[in-house]
Amino acid sequence: MISIKVDTRATMSALSNATRQIPYAISKGINDIAVGLQKHERGVMESVLDKPTKYTLNSLFVAKGSKANPTATVGLKDVPKHSTHYLEPMVKGGRRHKKGNEVAFGNRWLTPSYAAAELGLIDQYGNFKRSVLQQLLSYFSAAERSSGYSANSTNATRAKLAKMKRTYWDSKTGKMKTVTKKQLIKDPTRGYKTIGGKQFFISMGRGSGGSGNQHLAAGIWQKSGVHGVDVKPVLMQAKAPTYSKRFDFYGEAQRFVNKHGAAIMSAAVAQALKTAR
């Protein structure tokens, strides 16, 4: 958060003949500087951050000053009460706090897998889709721990997502075919158990499990196909991410005020003199 103050002694002198406009000129100049700074910082974010979302670009607020208190503030919106803003590691460097979904999934650091884009799970900004993330939280009955409301999947919902069926190899066509209801009535065990949609499961990491024979890396996986043999990673457990300082929020603010502050204040003074009565 940045509080903007400017040396107003020259301004006071210029306004000696229009004393009633002094508070207005000062507060307007300060507020115009703050609005200009907000726009400048947005431009900096666009250039130094990787595909910033609209939410990120609009994450700065301006609290304007008044004639009685000519101090304007430019800061980050929605700072959590018991944590730090998600952009703070970009401003100061270092580690970020775990996200709500990471806490819900066993307090682990998570990152999208190499297959996430192939599976259509990544949005235009390169982030994991929020809708899919909510689906995963619901699937593993972790939604309440993450978002504070009940949105957990039922067995029926999971079954609908899996689209279970039985298939068999048709040697005439050289393709896998679905066992019909009539065929299942005659022989319920015909064909192979097949996941027509998808199922999700969690791996605790290589060597884990009751028999210690888990060969998949720790994370959330998706399976489909005959006996669920088509397995692909979705979200992988990772080491705590460490960020380098990329967004020089405070330095950019100082440079902007040094470069443009006087001109903006002078323009406010000129308008005050013009409108003086």
PDB file of C-alpha atoms in Angstrom:
ATOM      1  CA  MET A   1       0.000   0.000   0.000  1.00  0.00           C
ATOM      2  CA  ILE A   2       1.315   3.457  -0.910  1.00  0.00           C
ATOM      3  CA  SER A   3       0.297   6.777   0.638  1.00  0.00           C
ATOM      4  CA  ILE A   4       0.996   9.750  -1.638  1.00  0.00           C
ATOM      5  CA  LYS A   5       2.139  13.079  -0.213  1.00  0.00           C
ATOM      6  CA  VAL A   6       3.616  15.996  -2.159  1.00  0.00           C
ATOM      7  CA  ASP A   7       5.480  19.141  -1.057  1.00  0.00           C
ATOM      8  CA  THR A   8       2.766  21.796  -1.456  1.00  0.00           C
ATOM      9  CA  ARG A   9       4.703  24.931  -0.468  1.00  0.00           C
ATOM     10  CA  ALA A  10       5.031  26.135  -4.079  1.00  0.00           C
ATOM     11  CA  THR A  11       1.380  25.402  -4.632  1.00  0.00           C
ATOM     12  CA  MET A  12       0.386  27.439  -1.566  1.00  0.00           C
ATOM     13  CA  SER A  13       2.337  30.425  -2.879  1.00  0.00           C
ATOM     14  CA  ALA A  14       0.778  30.242  -6.337  1.00  0.00           C
ATOM     15  CA  LEU A  15      -2.653  30.213  -4.778  1.00  0.00           C
ATOM     16  CA  SER A  16      -2.158  33.189  -2.469  1.00  0.00           C
ATOM     17  CA  ASN A  17      -4.877  35.086  -4.307  1.00  0.00           C
ATOM     18  CA  ALA A  18      -7.313  32.220  -4.342  1.00  0.00           C
ATOM     19  CA  THR A  19      -7.110  30.849  -0.803  1.00  0.00           C
ATOM     20  CA  ARG A  20     -10.530  29.274  -0.944  1.00  0.00           C
ATOM     21  CA  GLN A  21      -9.338  27.033  -3.799  1.00  0.00           C
ATOM     22  CA  ILE A  22      -6.233  25.810  -1.993  1.00  0.00           C
ATOM     23  CA  PRO A  23      -7.802  22.708  -0.354  1.00  0.00           C
ATOM     24  CA  TYR A  24      -9.550  21.795  -3.606  1.00  0.00           C
ATOM     25  CA  ALA A  25      -6.380  22.174  -5.714  1.00  0.00           C
ATOM     26  CA  ILE A  26      -4.259  20.104  -3.356  1.00  0.00           C
ATOM     27  CA  SER A  27      -6.787  17.264  -2.985  1.00  0.00           C
ATOM     28  CA  LYS A  28      -7.433  17.186  -6.744  1.00  0.00           C
ATOM     29  CA  GLY A  29      -3.707  17.107  -7.513  1.00  0.00           C
ATOM     30  CA  ILE A  30      -3.093  14.285  -5.021  1.00  0.00           C
ATOM     31  CA  ASN A  31      -6.064  12.267  -6.351  1.00  0.00           C
ATOM     32  CA  ASP A  32      -5.028  12.766  -9.985  1.00  0.00           C
ATOM     33  CA  ILE A  33      -1.542  11.511  -9.144  1.00  0.00           C
ATOM     34  CA  ALA A  34      -3.044   8.432  -7.452  1.00  0.00           C
ATOM     35  CA  VAL A  35      -5.290   7.635 -10.429  1.00  0.00           C
ATOM     36  CA  GLY A  36      -2.361   8.093 -12.807  1.00  0.00           C
ATOM     37  CA  LEU A  37      -0.219   5.825 -10.640  1.00  0.00           C
ATOM     38  CA  GLN A  38      -2.895   3.120 -10.609  1.00  0.00           C
ATOM     39  CA  LYS A  39      -2.966   3.178 -14.422  1.00  0.00           C
ATOM     40  CA  HIS A  40       0.839   3.124 -14.586  1.00  0.00           C
ATOM     41  CA  GLU A  41       1.123   0.143 -12.207  1.00  0.00           C
ATOM     42  CA  ARG A  42      -1.442  -1.760 -14.292  1.00  0.00           C
ATOM     43  CA  GLY A  43       0.733  -1.227 -17.363  1.00  0.00           C
ATOM     44  CA  VAL A  44       3.771  -2.499 -15.452  1.00  0.00           C
ATOM     45  CA  MET A  45       1.879  -5.654 -14.433  1.00  0.00           C
ATOM     46  CA  GLU A  46       0.967  -6.308 -18.060  1.00  0.00           C
ATOM     47  CA  SER A  47       4.627  -6.176 -19.038  1.00  0.00           C
ATOM     48  CA  VAL A  48       6.302  -8.070 -16.163  1.00  0.00           C
ATOM     49  CA  LEU A  49       3.721 -10.729 -15.230  1.00  0.00           C
ATOM     50  CA  ASP A  50       3.044 -13.805 -17.348  1.00  0.00           C
ATOM     51  CA  LYS A  51      -0.424 -13.552 -18.913  1.00  0.00           C
ATOM     52  CA  PRO A  52      -2.047 -11.652 -16.010  1.00  0.00           C
ATOM     53  CA  THR A  53      -5.810 -12.109 -15.742  1.00  0.00           C
ATOM     54  CA  LYS A  54      -8.276  -9.223 -15.708  1.00  0.00           C
ATOM     55  CA  TYR A  55      -8.750  -9.928 -12.011  1.00  0.00           C
ATOM     56  CA  THR A  56      -5.026  -9.366 -11.418  1.00  0.00           C
ATOM     57  CA  LEU A  57      -4.864  -6.260 -13.613  1.00  0.00           C
ATOM     58  CA  ASN A  58      -7.800  -4.801 -11.676  1.00  0.00           C
ATOM     59  CA  SER A  59      -6.337  -5.731  -8.289  1.00  0.00           C
ATOM     60  CA  LEU A  60      -5.246  -2.174  -7.390  1.00  0.00           C
ATOM     61  CA  PHE A  61      -7.573   0.272  -5.643  1.00  0.00           C
ATOM     62  CA  VAL A  62      -7.425   4.035  -5.172  1.00  0.00           C
ATOM     63  CA  ALA A  63      -8.706   5.597  -1.962  1.00  0.00           C
ATOM     64  CA  LYS A  64      -9.019   9.285  -2.771  1.00  0.00           C
ATOM     65  CA  GLY A  65      -8.236  12.063  -0.337  1.00  0.00           C
ATOM     66  CA  SER A  66     -10.461  15.000   0.561  1.00  0.00           C
ATOM     67  CA  LYS A  67      -9.967  18.719   1.133  1.00  0.00           C
ATOM     68  CA  ALA A  68      -9.815  18.025   4.860  1.00  0.00           C
ATOM     69  CA  ASN A  69      -7.400  15.093   4.447  1.00  0.00           C
ATOM     70  CA  PRO A  70      -5.466  15.417   1.158  1.00  0.00           C
ATOM     71  CA  THR A  71      -3.809  11.982   1.241  1.00  0.00           C
ATOM     72  CA  ALA A  72      -4.594   9.380  -1.425  1.00  0.00           C
ATOM     73  CA  THR A  73      -3.763   5.682  -1.176  1.00  0.00           C
ATOM     74  CA  VAL A  74      -2.997   3.141  -3.899  1.00  0.00           C
ATOM     75  CA  GLY A  75      -2.960  -0.477  -2.740  1.00  0.00           C
ATOM     76  CA  LEU A  76      -3.910  -4.100  -3.393  1.00  0.00           C
ATOM     77  CA  LYS A  77      -7.565  -5.101  -3.124  1.00  0.00           C
ATOM     78  CA  ASP A  78      -8.942  -7.973  -1.065  1.00  0.00           C
ATOM     79  CA  VAL A  79      -5.961  -8.655   1.216  1.00  0.00           C
ATOM     80  CA  PRO A  80      -6.880 -11.675   3.413  1.00  0.00           C
ATOM     81  CA  LYS A  81      -7.212 -10.961   7.135  1.00  0.00           C
ATOM     82  CA  HIS A  82      -4.924 -13.793   8.250  1.00  0.00           C
ATOM     83  CA  SER A  83      -2.678 -14.111   5.220  1.00  0.00           C
ATOM     84  CA  THR A  84      -0.979 -12.070   2.505  1.00  0.00           C
ATOM     85  CA  HIS A  85      -2.141 -10.946  -0.920  1.00  0.00           C
ATOM     86  CA  TYR A  86      -1.398 -13.455  -3.677  1.00  0.00           C
ATOM     87  CA  LEU A  87       0.660 -10.809  -5.541  1.00  0.00           C
ATOM     88  CA  GLU A  88       2.925 -10.097  -2.567  1.00  0.00           C
ATOM     89  CA  PRO A  89       5.538 -12.742  -3.554  1.00  0.00           C
ATOM     90  CA  MET A  90       5.800 -10.990  -6.929  1.00  0.00           C
ATOM     91  CA  VAL A  91       6.369  -7.661  -5.183  1.00  0.00           C
ATOM     92  CA  LYS A  92       8.717  -8.790  -2.398  1.00  0.00           C
ATOM     93  CA  GLY A  93       9.875 -12.208  -3.590  1.00  0.00           C
ATOM     94  CA  GLY A  94       9.812 -15.430  -1.536  1.00  0.00           C
ATOM     95  CA  ARG A  95       7.150 -18.065  -0.946  1.00  0.00           C
ATOM     96  CA  ARG A  96       3.407 -17.695  -1.205  1.00  0.00           C
ATOM     97  CA  HIS A  97       0.852 -19.077   1.224  1.00  0.00           C
ATOM     98  CA  LYS A  98      -1.002 -22.253   0.297  1.00  0.00           C
ATOM     99  CA  LYS A  99      -4.255 -21.767  -1.571  1.00  0.00           C
ATOM    100  CA  GLY A 100      -7.542 -22.988  -0.113  1.00  0.00           C
ATOM    101  CA  ASN A 101      -7.703 -25.935  -2.504  1.00  0.00           C
ATOM    102  CA  GLU A 102      -4.143 -26.980  -1.591  1.00  0.00           C
ATOM    103  CA  VAL A 103      -5.079 -27.015   2.079  1.00  0.00           C
ATOM    104  CA  ALA A 104      -8.228 -29.019   1.253  1.00  0.00           C
ATOM    105  CA  PHE A 105      -6.169 -31.623  -0.618  1.00  0.00           C
ATOM    106  CA  GLY A 106      -4.074 -32.534   2.398  1.00  0.00           C
ATOM    107  CA  ASN A 107      -2.081 -29.310   2.832  1.00  0.00           C
ATOM    108  CA  ARG A 108       0.087 -29.987  -0.230  1.00  0.00           C
ATOM    109  CA  TRP A 109       1.595 -27.678  -2.853  1.00  0.00           C
ATOM    110  CA  LEU A 110      -0.009 -28.487  -6.217  1.00  0.00           C
ATOM    111  CA  THR A 111       0.829 -27.615  -9.810  1.00  0.00           C
ATOM    112  CA  PRO A 112      -0.895 -28.494 -13.122  1.00  0.00           C
ATOM    113  CA  SER A 113       0.594 -31.570 -14.814  1.00  0.00           C
ATOM    114  CA  TYR A 114       2.157 -31.703 -18.267  1.00  0.00           C
ATOM    115  CA  ALA A 115      -1.061 -33.337 -19.525  1.00  0.00           C
ATOM    116  CA  ALA A 116      -3.420 -30.699 -18.082  1.00  0.00           C
ATOM    117  CA  ALA A 117      -3.503 -28.645 -21.303  1.00  0.00           C
ATOM    118  CA  GLU A 118      -4.061 -31.779 -23.416  1.00  0.00           C
ATOM    119  CA  LEU A 119      -7.012 -32.673 -21.188  1.00  0.00           C
ATOM    120  CA  GLY A 120      -8.517 -29.193 -21.648  1.00  0.00           C
ATOM    121  CA  LEU A 121      -7.982 -28.194 -18.011  1.00  0.00           C
ATOM    122  CA  ILE A 122      -6.007 -24.970 -18.613  1.00  0.00           C
ATOM    123  CA  ASP A 123      -7.616 -21.588 -19.347  1.00  0.00           C
ATOM    124  CA  GLN A 124      -6.433 -18.879 -21.748  1.00  0.00           C
ATOM    125  CA  TYR A 125      -4.155 -17.406 -19.088  1.00  0.00           C
ATOM    126  CA  GLY A 126      -2.315 -20.670 -18.467  1.00  0.00           C
ATOM    127  CA  ASN A 127      -4.051 -21.314 -15.144  1.00  0.00           C
ATOM    128  CA  PHE A 128      -5.921 -24.403 -14.019  1.00  0.00           C
ATOM    129  CA  LYS A 129      -9.631 -23.858 -14.744  1.00  0.00           C
ATOM    130  CA  ARG A 130     -11.591 -22.886 -11.627  1.00  0.00           C
ATOM    131  CA  SER A 131     -14.595 -24.952 -12.753  1.00  0.00           C
ATOM    132  CA  VAL A 132     -12.472 -28.114 -13.020  1.00  0.00           C
ATOM    133  CA  LEU A 133     -10.805 -27.377  -9.700  1.00  0.00           C
ATOM    134  CA  GLN A 134     -14.219 -27.065  -8.046  1.00  0.00           C
ATOM    135  CA  GLN A 135     -15.236 -30.339  -9.699  1.00  0.00           C
ATOM    136  CA  LEU A 136     -12.179 -32.076  -8.234  1.00  0.00           C
ATOM    137  CA  LEU A 137     -12.824 -30.631  -4.776  1.00  0.00           C
ATOM    138  CA  SER A 138     -16.409 -31.856  -4.966  1.00  0.00           C
ATOM    139  CA  TYR A 139     -15.344 -35.244  -6.343  1.00  0.00           C
ATOM    140  CA  PHE A 140     -13.108 -35.911  -3.354  1.00  0.00           C
ATOM    141  CA  SER A 141     -15.572 -34.360  -0.871  1.00  0.00           C
ATOM    142  CA  ALA A 142     -13.134 -31.539  -0.135  1.00  0.00           C
ATOM    143  CA  ALA A 143     -15.344 -28.647  -1.266  1.00  0.00           C
ATOM    144  CA  GLU A 144     -16.488 -27.695   2.229  1.00  0.00           C
ATOM    145  CA  ARG A 145     -12.910 -27.495   3.493  1.00  0.00           C
ATOM    146  CA  SER A 146     -11.937 -25.210   0.616  1.00  0.00           C
ATOM    147  CA  SER A 147     -14.893 -22.921   0.000  1.00  0.00           C
ATOM    148  CA  GLY A 148     -16.963 -23.116   3.139  1.00  0.00           C
ATOM    149  CA  TYR A 149     -20.136 -24.444   1.547  1.00  0.00           C
ATOM    150  CA  SER A 150     -21.498 -27.858   0.679  1.00  0.00           C
ATOM    151  CA  ALA A 151     -20.834 -28.769  -2.940  1.00  0.00           C
ATOM    152  CA  ASN A 152     -19.602 -32.334  -2.636  1.00  0.00           C
ATOM    153  CA  SER A 153     -20.324 -34.995  -5.246  1.00  0.00           C
ATOM    154  CA  THR A 154     -22.664 -37.888  -4.572  1.00  0.00           C
ATOM    155  CA  ASN A 155     -21.998 -41.446  -5.722  1.00  0.00           C
ATOM    156  CA  ALA A 156     -24.579 -40.902  -8.456  1.00  0.00           C
ATOM    157  CA  THR A 157     -22.692 -37.834  -9.715  1.00  0.00           C
ATOM    158  CA  ARG A 158     -19.418 -39.743  -9.806  1.00  0.00           C
ATOM    159  CA  ALA A 159     -21.091 -42.616 -11.638  1.00  0.00           C
ATOM    160  CA  LYS A 160     -22.503 -40.206 -14.223  1.00  0.00           C
ATOM    161  CA  LEU A 161     -19.049 -38.752 -14.770  1.00  0.00           C
ATOM    162  CA  ALA A 162     -17.481 -42.200 -15.123  1.00  0.00           C
ATOM    163  CA  LYS A 163     -20.027 -43.477 -17.709  1.00  0.00           C
ATOM    164  CA  MET A 164     -19.227 -47.071 -16.862  1.00  0.00           C
ATOM    165  CA  LYS A 165     -19.930 -49.732 -19.480  1.00  0.00           C
ATOM    166  CA  ARG A 166     -18.671 -53.071 -20.745  1.00  0.00           C
ATOM    167  CA  THR A 167     -16.909 -53.407 -24.058  1.00  0.00           C
ATOM    168  CA  TYR A 168     -15.572 -56.223 -26.213  1.00  0.00           C
ATOM    169  CA  TRP A 169     -13.277 -56.633 -29.190  1.00  0.00           C
ATOM    170  CA  ASP A 170     -15.105 -57.127 -32.474  1.00  0.00           C
ATOM    171  CA  SER A 171     -12.724 -59.045 -34.748  1.00  0.00           C
ATOM    172  CA  LYS A 172     -14.882 -58.329 -37.833  1.00  0.00           C
ATOM    173  CA  THR A 173     -14.582 -54.551 -37.560  1.00  0.00           C
ATOM    174  CA  GLY A 174     -11.285 -54.491 -35.694  1.00  0.00           C
ATOM    175  CA  LYS A 175     -12.759 -52.151 -33.084  1.00  0.00           C
ATOM    176  CA  MET A 176     -13.938 -52.161 -29.494  1.00  0.00           C
ATOM    177  CA  LYS A 177     -17.708 -52.228 -29.203  1.00  0.00           C
ATOM    178  CA  THR A 178     -20.103 -51.654 -26.333  1.00  0.00           C
ATOM    179  CA  VAL A 179     -21.946 -54.641 -24.922  1.00  0.00           C
ATOM    180  CA  THR A 180     -25.691 -54.105 -25.425  1.00  0.00           C
ATOM    181  CA  LYS A 181     -28.281 -54.404 -22.672  1.00  0.00           C
ATOM    182  CA  LYS A 182     -29.650 -57.595 -24.249  1.00  0.00           C
ATOM    183  CA  GLN A 183     -26.188 -59.135 -24.303  1.00  0.00           C
ATOM    184  CA  LEU A 184     -25.648 -58.185 -20.654  1.00  0.00           C
ATOM    185  CA  ILE A 185     -28.923 -59.820 -19.631  1.00  0.00           C
ATOM    186  CA  LYS A 186     -27.742 -63.097 -21.165  1.00  0.00           C
ATOM    187  CA  ASP A 187     -24.199 -62.751 -19.843  1.00  0.00           C
ATOM    188  CA  PRO A 188     -23.545 -60.010 -17.227  1.00  0.00           C
ATOM    189  CA  THR A 189     -19.806 -60.764 -17.268  1.00  0.00           C
ATOM    190  CA  ARG A 190     -19.367 -60.383 -20.998  1.00  0.00           C
ATOM    191  CA  GLY A 191     -16.659 -58.009 -22.159  1.00  0.00           C
ATOM    192  CA  TYR A 192     -14.409 -55.739 -20.164  1.00  0.00           C
ATOM    193  CA  LYS A 193     -15.226 -53.238 -17.479  1.00  0.00           C
ATOM    194  CA  THR A 194     -14.698 -49.872 -19.210  1.00  0.00           C
ATOM    195  CA  ILE A 195     -14.678 -46.255 -18.039  1.00  0.00           C
ATOM    196  CA  GLY A 196     -16.386 -44.402 -20.893  1.00  0.00           C
ATOM    197  CA  GLY A 197     -16.002 -41.033 -19.177  1.00  0.00           C
ATOM    198  CA  LYS A 198     -13.423 -40.447 -16.464  1.00  0.00           C
ATOM    199  CA  GLN A 199     -12.638 -41.208 -12.864  1.00  0.00           C
ATOM    200  CA  PHE A 200     -10.218 -39.384 -10.599  1.00  0.00           C
ATOM    201  CA  PHE A 201      -7.977 -40.831  -7.910  1.00  0.00           C
ATOM    202  CA  ILE A 202      -5.185 -39.638  -5.634  1.00  0.00           C
ATOM    203  CA  SER A 203      -1.718 -41.157  -5.546  1.00  0.00           C
ATOM    204  CA  MET A 204       0.282 -40.649  -2.372  1.00  0.00           C
ATOM    205  CA  GLY A 205       3.538 -41.109  -4.291  1.00  0.00           C
ATOM    206  CA  ARG A 206       5.856 -43.831  -5.481  1.00  0.00           C
ATOM    207  CA  GLY A 207       6.349 -46.655  -3.013  1.00  0.00           C
ATOM    208  CA  SER A 208       3.284 -45.724  -0.944  1.00  0.00           C
ATOM    209  CA  GLY A 209       0.115 -47.745  -0.437  1.00  0.00           C
ATOM    210  CA  GLY A 210      -0.671 -50.866   1.581  1.00  0.00           C
ATOM    211  CA  SER A 211       1.711 -53.033  -0.400  1.00  0.00           C
ATOM    212  CA  GLY A 212       4.157 -50.249  -1.137  1.00  0.00           C
ATOM    213  CA  ASN A 213       3.860 -50.857  -4.866  1.00  0.00           C
ATOM    214  CA  GLN A 214       2.410 -47.510  -5.953  1.00  0.00           C
ATOM    215  CA  HIS A 215       4.386 -46.438  -9.029  1.00  0.00           C
ATOM    216  CA  LEU A 216       2.676 -43.119  -9.756  1.00  0.00           C
ATOM    217  CA  ALA A 217       3.963 -39.754  -8.597  1.00  0.00           C
ATOM    218  CA  ALA A 218       2.038 -37.992  -5.822  1.00  0.00           C
ATOM    219  CA  GLY A 219      -0.952 -36.027  -7.043  1.00  0.00           C
ATOM    220  CA  ILE A 220      -4.381 -36.277  -8.625  1.00  0.00           C
ATOM    221  CA  TRP A 221      -4.763 -38.557 -11.642  1.00  0.00           C
ATOM    222  CA  GLN A 222      -7.475 -39.295 -14.193  1.00  0.00           C
ATOM    223  CA  LYS A 223      -8.227 -42.728 -15.588  1.00  0.00           C
ATOM    224  CA  SER A 224     -10.452 -43.990 -18.374  1.00  0.00           C
ATOM    225  CA  GLY A 225     -10.732 -46.810 -20.904  1.00  0.00           C
ATOM    226  CA  VAL A 226     -10.772 -50.585 -20.435  1.00  0.00           C
ATOM    227  CA  HIS A 227     -10.140 -51.381 -16.763  1.00  0.00           C
ATOM    228  CA  GLY A 228      -9.035 -47.757 -16.364  1.00  0.00           C
ATOM    229  CA  VAL A 229      -5.659 -48.381 -18.015  1.00  0.00           C
ATOM    230  CA  ASP A 230      -5.565 -44.964 -19.723  1.00  0.00           C
ATOM    231  CA  VAL A 231      -4.038 -42.969 -16.863  1.00  0.00           C
ATOM    232  CA  LYS A 232      -3.017 -39.331 -17.073  1.00  0.00           C
ATOM    233  CA  PRO A 233      -1.805 -36.830 -14.432  1.00  0.00           C
ATOM    234  CA  VAL A 234      -4.001 -33.853 -13.566  1.00  0.00           C
ATOM    235  CA  LEU A 235      -2.520 -31.995 -10.577  1.00  0.00           C
ATOM    236  CA  MET A 236       0.890 -32.946  -9.238  1.00  0.00           C
ATOM    237  CA  GLN A 237       2.314 -32.486  -5.773  1.00  0.00           C
ATOM    238  CA  ALA A 238       5.258 -30.083  -5.934  1.00  0.00           C
ATOM    239  CA  LYS A 239       7.841 -28.382  -3.772  1.00  0.00           C
ATOM    240  CA  ALA A 240       6.926 -25.053  -2.212  1.00  0.00           C
ATOM    241  CA  PRO A 241       7.304 -22.468  -4.995  1.00  0.00           C
ATOM    242  CA  THR A 242       9.747 -19.607  -4.457  1.00  0.00           C
ATOM    243  CA  TYR A 243       9.285 -16.412  -6.456  1.00  0.00           C
ATOM    244  CA  SER A 244      11.808 -13.791  -7.461  1.00  0.00           C
ATOM    245  CA  LYS A 245      10.870 -10.128  -7.166  1.00  0.00           C
ATOM    246  CA  ARG A 246       9.192  -9.272 -10.469  1.00  0.00           C
ATOM    247  CA  PHE A 247       6.745  -6.439  -9.812  1.00  0.00           C
ATOM    248  CA  ASP A 248       8.568  -3.416  -8.327  1.00  0.00           C
ATOM    249  CA  PHE A 249       5.360  -1.879  -6.987  1.00  0.00           C
ATOM    250  CA  TYR A 250       6.985   0.607  -4.590  1.00  0.00           C
ATOM    251  CA  GLY A 251       9.881   1.529  -6.849  1.00  0.00           C
ATOM    252  CA  GLU A 252       7.574   2.172  -9.806  1.00  0.00           C
ATOM    253  CA  ALA A 253       5.376   4.356  -7.612  1.00  0.00           C
ATOM    254  CA  GLN A 254       8.301   6.498  -6.507  1.00  0.00           C
ATOM    255  CA  ARG A 255       9.581   6.876 -10.061  1.00  0.00           C
ATOM    256  CA  PHE A 256       6.119   7.818 -11.333  1.00  0.00           C
ATOM    257  CA  VAL A 257       5.621  10.493  -8.669  1.00  0.00           C
ATOM    258  CA  ASN A 258       9.133  11.887  -9.230  1.00  0.00           C
ATOM    259  CA  LYS A 259       8.552  12.093 -12.986  1.00  0.00           C
ATOM    260  CA  HIS A 260       4.926  13.179 -13.227  1.00  0.00           C
ATOM    261  CA  GLY A 261       3.875  14.414  -9.785  1.00  0.00           C
ATOM    262  CA  ALA A 262       4.833  18.070 -10.237  1.00  0.00           C
ATOM    263  CA  ALA A 263       3.188  18.341 -13.664  1.00  0.00           C
ATOM    264  CA  ILE A 264      -0.028  16.741 -12.444  1.00  0.00           C
ATOM    265  CA  MET A 265      -0.123  19.020  -9.410  1.00  0.00           C
ATOM    266  CA  SER A 266       0.539  22.084 -11.594  1.00  0.00           C
ATOM    267  CA  ALA A 267      -2.373  21.132 -13.828  1.00  0.00           C
ATOM    268  CA  ALA A 268      -4.606  20.876 -10.757  1.00  0.00           C
ATOM    269  CA  VAL A 269      -3.418  24.320  -9.597  1.00  0.00           C
ATOM    270  CA  ALA A 270      -4.138  25.813 -13.020  1.00  0.00           C
ATOM    271  CA  GLN A 271      -7.661  24.437 -12.953  1.00  0.00           C
ATOM    272  CA  ALA A 272      -8.163  25.763  -9.411  1.00  0.00           C
ATOM    273  CA  LEU A 273      -7.078  29.270 -10.467  1.00  0.00           C
ATOM    274  CA  LYS A 274      -9.260  29.100 -13.550  1.00  0.00           C
ATOM    275  CA  THR A 275     -12.337  28.215 -11.546  1.00  0.00           C
ATOM    276  CA  ALA A 276     -11.645  30.599  -8.647  1.00  0.00           C
ATOM    277  CA  ARG A 277     -14.402  33.080  -7.935  1.00  0.00           C
TER     278      ARG A 277
END
